[in-house]
Short mmCIF file of C-alpha atoms in Angstrom, two decimals:
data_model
loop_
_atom_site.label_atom_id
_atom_site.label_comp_id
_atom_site.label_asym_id
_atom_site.label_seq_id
_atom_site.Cartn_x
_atom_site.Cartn_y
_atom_site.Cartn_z
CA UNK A 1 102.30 114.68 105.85
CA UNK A 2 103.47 118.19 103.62
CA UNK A 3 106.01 119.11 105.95
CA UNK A 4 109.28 118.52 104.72
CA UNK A 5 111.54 116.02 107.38
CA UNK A 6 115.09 115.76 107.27
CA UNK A 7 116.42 114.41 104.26
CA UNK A 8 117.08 110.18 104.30
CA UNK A 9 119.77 109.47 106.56
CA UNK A 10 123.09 108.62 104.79
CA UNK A 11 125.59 105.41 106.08
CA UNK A 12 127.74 107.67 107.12
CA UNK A 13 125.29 109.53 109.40
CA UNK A 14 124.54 106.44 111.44
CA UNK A 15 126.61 103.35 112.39
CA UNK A 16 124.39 101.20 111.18
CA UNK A 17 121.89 101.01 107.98
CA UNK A 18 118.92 99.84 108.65
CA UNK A 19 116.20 98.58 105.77
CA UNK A 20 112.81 97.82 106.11
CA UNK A 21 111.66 95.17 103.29
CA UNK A 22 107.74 94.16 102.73
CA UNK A 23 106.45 91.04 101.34
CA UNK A 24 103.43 90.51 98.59
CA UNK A 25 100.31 88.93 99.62
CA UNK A 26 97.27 90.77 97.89
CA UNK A 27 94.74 91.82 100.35
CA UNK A 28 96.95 89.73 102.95
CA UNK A 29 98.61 93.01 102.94
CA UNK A 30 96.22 93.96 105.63
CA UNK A 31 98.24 91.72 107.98
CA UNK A 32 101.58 94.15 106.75
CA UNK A 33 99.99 97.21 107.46
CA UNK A 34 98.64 96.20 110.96
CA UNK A 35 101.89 95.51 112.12
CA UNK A 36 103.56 98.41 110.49
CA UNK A 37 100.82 101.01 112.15
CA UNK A 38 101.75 99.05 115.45
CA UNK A 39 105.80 100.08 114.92
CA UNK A 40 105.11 103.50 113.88
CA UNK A 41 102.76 103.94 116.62
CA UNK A 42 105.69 102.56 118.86
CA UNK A 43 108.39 105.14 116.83
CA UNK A 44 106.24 107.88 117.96
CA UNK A 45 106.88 109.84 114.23
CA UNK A 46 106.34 107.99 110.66
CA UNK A 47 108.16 104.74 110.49
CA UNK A 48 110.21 105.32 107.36
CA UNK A 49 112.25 108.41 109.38
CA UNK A 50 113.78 104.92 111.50
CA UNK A 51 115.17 103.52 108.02
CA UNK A 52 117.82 104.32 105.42
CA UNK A 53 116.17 101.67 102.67
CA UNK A 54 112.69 100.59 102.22
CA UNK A 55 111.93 97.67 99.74
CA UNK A 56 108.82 96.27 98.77
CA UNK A 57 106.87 93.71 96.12
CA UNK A 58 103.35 94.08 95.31
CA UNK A 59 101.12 95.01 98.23
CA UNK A 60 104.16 95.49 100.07
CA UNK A 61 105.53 97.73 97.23
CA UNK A 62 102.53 99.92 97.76
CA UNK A 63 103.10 100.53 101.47
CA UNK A 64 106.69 100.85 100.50
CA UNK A 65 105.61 103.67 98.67
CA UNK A 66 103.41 105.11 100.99
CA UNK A 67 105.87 104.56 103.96
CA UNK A 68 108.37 106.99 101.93
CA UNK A 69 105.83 109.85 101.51
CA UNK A 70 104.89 109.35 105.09
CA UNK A 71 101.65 108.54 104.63
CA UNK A 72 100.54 107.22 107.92
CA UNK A 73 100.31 103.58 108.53
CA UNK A 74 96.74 103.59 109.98
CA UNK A 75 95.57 105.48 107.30
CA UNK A 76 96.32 102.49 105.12
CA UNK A 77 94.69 100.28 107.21
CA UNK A 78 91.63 102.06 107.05
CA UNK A 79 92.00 101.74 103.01
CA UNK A 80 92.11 98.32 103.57
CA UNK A 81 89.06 98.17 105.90
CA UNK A 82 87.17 100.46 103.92
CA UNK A 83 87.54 100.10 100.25
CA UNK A 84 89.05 95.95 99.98
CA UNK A 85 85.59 94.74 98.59
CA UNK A 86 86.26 97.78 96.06
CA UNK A 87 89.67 96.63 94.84
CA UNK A 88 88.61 92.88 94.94
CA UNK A 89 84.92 91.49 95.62
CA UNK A 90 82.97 91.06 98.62
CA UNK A 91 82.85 87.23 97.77
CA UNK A 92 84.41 84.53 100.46
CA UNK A 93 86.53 81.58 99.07
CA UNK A 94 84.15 79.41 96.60
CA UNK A 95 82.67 76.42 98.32
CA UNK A 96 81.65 73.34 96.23
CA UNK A 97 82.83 72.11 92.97
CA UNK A 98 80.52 74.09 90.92
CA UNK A 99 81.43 77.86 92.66
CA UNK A 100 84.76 76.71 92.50
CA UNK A 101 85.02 76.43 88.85
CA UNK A 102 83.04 79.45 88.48
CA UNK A 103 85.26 81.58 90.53
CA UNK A 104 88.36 79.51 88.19
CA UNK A 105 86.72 81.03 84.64
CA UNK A 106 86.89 84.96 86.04
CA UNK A 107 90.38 84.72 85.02
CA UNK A 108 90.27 82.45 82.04
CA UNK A 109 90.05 85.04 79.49
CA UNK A 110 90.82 88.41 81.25
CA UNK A 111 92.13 89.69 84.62
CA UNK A 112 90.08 89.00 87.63
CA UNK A 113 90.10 92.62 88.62
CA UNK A 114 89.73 95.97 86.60
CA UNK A 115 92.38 97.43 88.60
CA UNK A 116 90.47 101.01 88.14
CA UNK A 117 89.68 101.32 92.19
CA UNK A 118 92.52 100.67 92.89
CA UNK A 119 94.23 103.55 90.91
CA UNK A 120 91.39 105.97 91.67
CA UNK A 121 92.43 105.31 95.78
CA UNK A 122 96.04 105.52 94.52
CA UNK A 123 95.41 108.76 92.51
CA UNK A 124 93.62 110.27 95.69
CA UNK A 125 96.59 109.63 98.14
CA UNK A 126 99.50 109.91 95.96
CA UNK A 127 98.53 112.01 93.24
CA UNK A 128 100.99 113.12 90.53
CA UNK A 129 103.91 112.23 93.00
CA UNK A 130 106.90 111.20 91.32
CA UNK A 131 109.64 108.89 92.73
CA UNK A 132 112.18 111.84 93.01
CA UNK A 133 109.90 113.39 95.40
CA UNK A 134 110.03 110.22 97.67
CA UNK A 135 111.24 111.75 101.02
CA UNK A 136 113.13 107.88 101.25
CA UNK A 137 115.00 105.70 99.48
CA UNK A 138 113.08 103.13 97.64
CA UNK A 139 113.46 99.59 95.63
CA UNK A 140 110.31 98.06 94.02
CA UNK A 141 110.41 95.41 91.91
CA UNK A 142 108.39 94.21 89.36
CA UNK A 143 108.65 92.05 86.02
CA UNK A 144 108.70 94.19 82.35
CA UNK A 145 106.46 91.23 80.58
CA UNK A 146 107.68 92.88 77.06
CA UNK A 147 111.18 90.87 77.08
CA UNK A 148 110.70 88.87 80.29
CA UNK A 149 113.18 90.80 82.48
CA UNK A 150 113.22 91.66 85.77
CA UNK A 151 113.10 95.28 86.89
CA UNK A 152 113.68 97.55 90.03
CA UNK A 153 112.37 100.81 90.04
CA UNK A 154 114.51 103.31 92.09
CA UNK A 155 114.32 106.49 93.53
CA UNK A 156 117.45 108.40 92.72
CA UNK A 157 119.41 107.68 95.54
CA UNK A 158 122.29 106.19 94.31
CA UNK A 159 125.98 108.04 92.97
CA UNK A 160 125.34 109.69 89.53
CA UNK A 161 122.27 107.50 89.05
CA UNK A 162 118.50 109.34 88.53
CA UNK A 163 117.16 105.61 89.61
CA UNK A 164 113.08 106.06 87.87
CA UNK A 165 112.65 109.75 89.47
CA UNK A 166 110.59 110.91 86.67
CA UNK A 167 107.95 107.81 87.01
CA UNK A 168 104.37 108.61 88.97
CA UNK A 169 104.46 106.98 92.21
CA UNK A 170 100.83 105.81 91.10
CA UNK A 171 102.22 103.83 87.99
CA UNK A 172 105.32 102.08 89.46
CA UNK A 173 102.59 100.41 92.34
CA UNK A 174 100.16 99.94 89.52
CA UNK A 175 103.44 97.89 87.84
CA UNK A 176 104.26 96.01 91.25
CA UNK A 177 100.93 94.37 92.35
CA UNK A 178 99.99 93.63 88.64
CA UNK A 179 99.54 90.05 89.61
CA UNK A 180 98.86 88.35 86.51
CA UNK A 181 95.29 86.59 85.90
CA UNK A 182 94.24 89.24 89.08
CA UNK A 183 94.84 92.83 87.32
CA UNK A 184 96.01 93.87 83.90
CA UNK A 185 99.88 94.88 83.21
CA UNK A 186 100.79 98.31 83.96
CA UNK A 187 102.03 100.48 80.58
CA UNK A 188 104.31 102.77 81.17
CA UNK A 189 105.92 104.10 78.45
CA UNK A 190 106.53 101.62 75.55
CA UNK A 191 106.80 98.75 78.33
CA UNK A 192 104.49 96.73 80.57
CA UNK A 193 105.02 95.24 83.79
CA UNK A 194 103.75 93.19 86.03
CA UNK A 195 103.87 92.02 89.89
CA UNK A 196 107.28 91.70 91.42
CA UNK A 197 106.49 89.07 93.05
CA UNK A 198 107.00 86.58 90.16
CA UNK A 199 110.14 86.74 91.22
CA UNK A 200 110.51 88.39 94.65
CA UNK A 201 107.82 88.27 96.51
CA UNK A 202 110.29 88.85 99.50
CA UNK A 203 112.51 91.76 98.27
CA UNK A 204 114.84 90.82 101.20
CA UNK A 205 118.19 89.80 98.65
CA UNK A 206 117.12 92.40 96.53
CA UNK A 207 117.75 95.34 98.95
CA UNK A 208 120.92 94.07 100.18
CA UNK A 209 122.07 93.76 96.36
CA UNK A 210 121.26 97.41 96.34
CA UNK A 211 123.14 98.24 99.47
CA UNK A 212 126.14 96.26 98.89
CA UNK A 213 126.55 97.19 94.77
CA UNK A 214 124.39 100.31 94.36
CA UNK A 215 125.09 102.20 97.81
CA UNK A 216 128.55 100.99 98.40
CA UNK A 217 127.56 99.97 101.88
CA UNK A 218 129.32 97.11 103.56
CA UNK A 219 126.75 94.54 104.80
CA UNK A 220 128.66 93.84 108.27
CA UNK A 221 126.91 97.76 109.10
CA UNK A 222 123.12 96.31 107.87
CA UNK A 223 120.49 95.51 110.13
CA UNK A 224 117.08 94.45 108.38
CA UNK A 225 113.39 94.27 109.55
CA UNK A 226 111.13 92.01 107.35
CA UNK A 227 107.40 91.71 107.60
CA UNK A 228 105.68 89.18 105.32
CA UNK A 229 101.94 88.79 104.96
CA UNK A 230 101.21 86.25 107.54
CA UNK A 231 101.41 83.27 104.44
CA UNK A 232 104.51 81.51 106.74
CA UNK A 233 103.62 77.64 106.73
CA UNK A 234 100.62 77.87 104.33
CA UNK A 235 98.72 74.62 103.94
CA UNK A 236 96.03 74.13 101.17
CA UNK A 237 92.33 73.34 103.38
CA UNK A 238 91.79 70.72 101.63
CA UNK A 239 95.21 69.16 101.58
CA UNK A 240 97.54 67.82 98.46
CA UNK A 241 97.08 65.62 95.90
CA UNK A 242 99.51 63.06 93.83
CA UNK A 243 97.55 64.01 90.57
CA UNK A 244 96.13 67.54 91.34
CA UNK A 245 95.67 69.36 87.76
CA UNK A 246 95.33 72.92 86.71
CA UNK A 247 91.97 73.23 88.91
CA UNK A 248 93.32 71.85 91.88
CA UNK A 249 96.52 73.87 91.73
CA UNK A 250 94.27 76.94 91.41
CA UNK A 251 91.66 76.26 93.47
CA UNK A 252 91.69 79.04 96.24
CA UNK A 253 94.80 80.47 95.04
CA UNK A 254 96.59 77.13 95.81
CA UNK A 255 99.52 77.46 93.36
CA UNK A 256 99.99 81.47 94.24
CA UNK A 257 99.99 80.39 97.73
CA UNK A 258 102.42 78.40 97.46
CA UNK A 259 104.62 80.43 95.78
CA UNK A 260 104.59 83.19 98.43
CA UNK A 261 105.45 80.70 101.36
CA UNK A 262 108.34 79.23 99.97
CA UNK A 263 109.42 82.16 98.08
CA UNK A 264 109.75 84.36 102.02
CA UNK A 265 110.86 80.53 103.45
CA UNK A 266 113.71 80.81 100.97
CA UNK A 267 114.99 84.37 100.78
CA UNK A 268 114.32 84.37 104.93
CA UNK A 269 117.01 81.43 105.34
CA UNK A 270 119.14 82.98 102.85
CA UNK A 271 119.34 86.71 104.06
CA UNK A 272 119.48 84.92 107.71
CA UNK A 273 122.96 83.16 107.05
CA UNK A 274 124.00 86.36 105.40
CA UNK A 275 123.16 88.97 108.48
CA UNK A 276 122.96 86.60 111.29
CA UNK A 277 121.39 88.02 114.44
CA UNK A 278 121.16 91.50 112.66
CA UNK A 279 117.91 90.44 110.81
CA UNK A 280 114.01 90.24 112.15
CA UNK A 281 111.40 88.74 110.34
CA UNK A 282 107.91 89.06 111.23
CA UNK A 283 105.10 86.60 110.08
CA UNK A 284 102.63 85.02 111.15
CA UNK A 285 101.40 81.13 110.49
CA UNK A 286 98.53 80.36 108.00
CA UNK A 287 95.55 80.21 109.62
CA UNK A 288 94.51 76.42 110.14
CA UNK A 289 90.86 77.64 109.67
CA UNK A 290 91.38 78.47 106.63
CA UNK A 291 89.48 81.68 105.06
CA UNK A 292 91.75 83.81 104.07
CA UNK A 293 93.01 84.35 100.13
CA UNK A 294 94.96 87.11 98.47
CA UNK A 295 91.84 88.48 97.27
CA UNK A 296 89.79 87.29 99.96
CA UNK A 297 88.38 90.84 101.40
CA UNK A 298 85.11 89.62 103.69
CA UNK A 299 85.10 91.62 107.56
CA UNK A 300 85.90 87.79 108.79
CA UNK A 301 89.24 87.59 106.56
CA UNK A 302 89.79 91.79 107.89
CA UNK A 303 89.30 90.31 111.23
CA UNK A 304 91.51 87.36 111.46
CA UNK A 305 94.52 89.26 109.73
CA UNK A 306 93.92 91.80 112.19
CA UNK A 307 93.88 89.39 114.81
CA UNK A 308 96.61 87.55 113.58
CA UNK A 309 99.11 91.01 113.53
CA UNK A 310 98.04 91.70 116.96
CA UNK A 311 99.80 88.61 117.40
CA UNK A 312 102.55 88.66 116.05
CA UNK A 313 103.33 92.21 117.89
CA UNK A 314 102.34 90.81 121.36
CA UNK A 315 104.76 87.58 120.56
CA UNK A 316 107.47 89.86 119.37
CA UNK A 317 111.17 91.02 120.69
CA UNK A 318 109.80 94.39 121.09
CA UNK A 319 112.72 95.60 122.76
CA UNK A 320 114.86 93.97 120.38
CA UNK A 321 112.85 95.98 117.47
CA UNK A 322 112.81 99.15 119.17
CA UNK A 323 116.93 99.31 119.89
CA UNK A 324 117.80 98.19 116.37
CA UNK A 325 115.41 99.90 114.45
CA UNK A 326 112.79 102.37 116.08
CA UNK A 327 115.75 104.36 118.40
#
């Protein structure tokens, strides 16, 4: 992980430029990171060396992040495995009315989540790492809550632009996966932000506006590899209803949910019309039995989001992945 690789591959070093972009899902992330430790196992050397552009909101903004220091893929998994419960709870989806509304008033008058483990498993990997010393190119967005305006933090990788290079690694994921009513805002400076996904929970559109008006590249040279967090085709348990209220659009993350499906639905029909055959997206169907929440961290949610990224790789164009993107 110290030694220094090449430096990020330029357009003009290959004939085509290939971006990875990662969804937001909470601890759904799990599903991301399973299938990304399956590529770079298949790349045989870390998985952001195949890429010129990595993009990522939220969860996905974090292994964005840790994809461009090379950190390895399974050791992110492991985090996952090992310290979920200490990011989010050890508590299953609420059963019952009464646990239900319970679980509704953590986040009535404060976050859900302290966000301190979090940072203290950021601080251990990433340290003071800023994003100048990314060893890849980087776009992670994320909402400034001060005057309601979206943001993308950079690393310096565009002409006679210093992107965010000064900004810890450590605060711009803090800023990313600050999902409101889950963890607090992220300061940094005079500003706050808060998760990306608010408004891109696919950063799909984002990287190619990057590419096309940033990097100068033209988008008939892009190839792009998406991986969402298995939320494709999400359906409540308990189905819909005409007159659902404020409980029964956030009853086990309903309304978030939601938002996260047809956000990835969206930008994956969009960025499909615009790169044709030159974009993969990997996902995987909700779960029909149910379980699984964006801060859902028991071993039976770990287990099916394993199970369900095994999947996805075993169903998968492999060959198709591995000539446009691994070679």
């Amino acid at each position: 992980m110290n030694a220094s690789p090449p430096p990020p591959a330029t357009p003009e070093r290959r004939e085509t430029f290939k971006v990875l972009s990662l969804a937001g899902g909470g601890f759904l992330g799990l599903y991301t990171a399973c299938v990304l430790e399956a590529l770079e196992a298949r790349a045989g050397r870390p998985l952001a060396r195949c890429f010129d552009l990595i993009a990522g909101t939220s969860i996905g903004g974090i292994l964005a992040l840790a994809l461009a220091f090379e950190v390895p893929m399974s050791r992110l998994v492991r985090f996952f495995d090992e310290h979920g419960t200490e990011v989010f709870s050890t508590r299953a989806l609420p059963v019952g009315p009464m646990s239900r509304l319970i679980d509704l008033t953590r986040s009535v008058l404060g976050p859900k989540y302290s966000g301190d483990a979090l940072r203290e498993l950021l601080d251990a990997e990433l340290g003071q790492r800023t994003l100048a010393q990314a060893l890849h190119r980087l776009v992670i967005p994320a909402v400034e809550v001060n005057r309601c305006r979206t943001k993308i933090f950079k690393t310096p990788h565009a002409p006679a632009s210093t992107g965010d290079g000064a900004l810890r690694a450590v605060d711009v994921a803090m800023a990313t996966s600050a999902a409101p009513a889950y963890f607090p805002a992220q300061r940094i400076g005079e500003r706050l932000y808060a998760d990306g996904g608010l408004f891109a929970v696919a950063p799909d559109q984002v990287a190619l506006h990057e590419i096309e008006h940033f990097l100068g590249v033209d988008l008939a040279s892009v190839s792009m590899l998406s991986v969402g967090t298995g939320a494709a085709q999400y359906r409540p348990s308990e189905g819909v209803r005409d007159d659902a209220g404020a409980v029964g659009w956030l009853n086990e993350g309903r309304l978030v949910l939601t938002l996260i499906s047809v956000q990835q639905q969206h930008v994956q029909a969009m960025v499909e019309d615009r790169l044709g055959e030159r974009y993969v997206r990997l996902d995987a169907d909700w779960p029909p039995e149910g379980g699984l929440g964006i801060d859902v961290a028991t071993p039976q949610a770990r287990r099916l989001l394993r199970s369900m990224a095994r999947r996805t790789v075993r169903e998968a164009d492999l060959r198709r992945i591995e000539a446009g993107f691994l070679a």
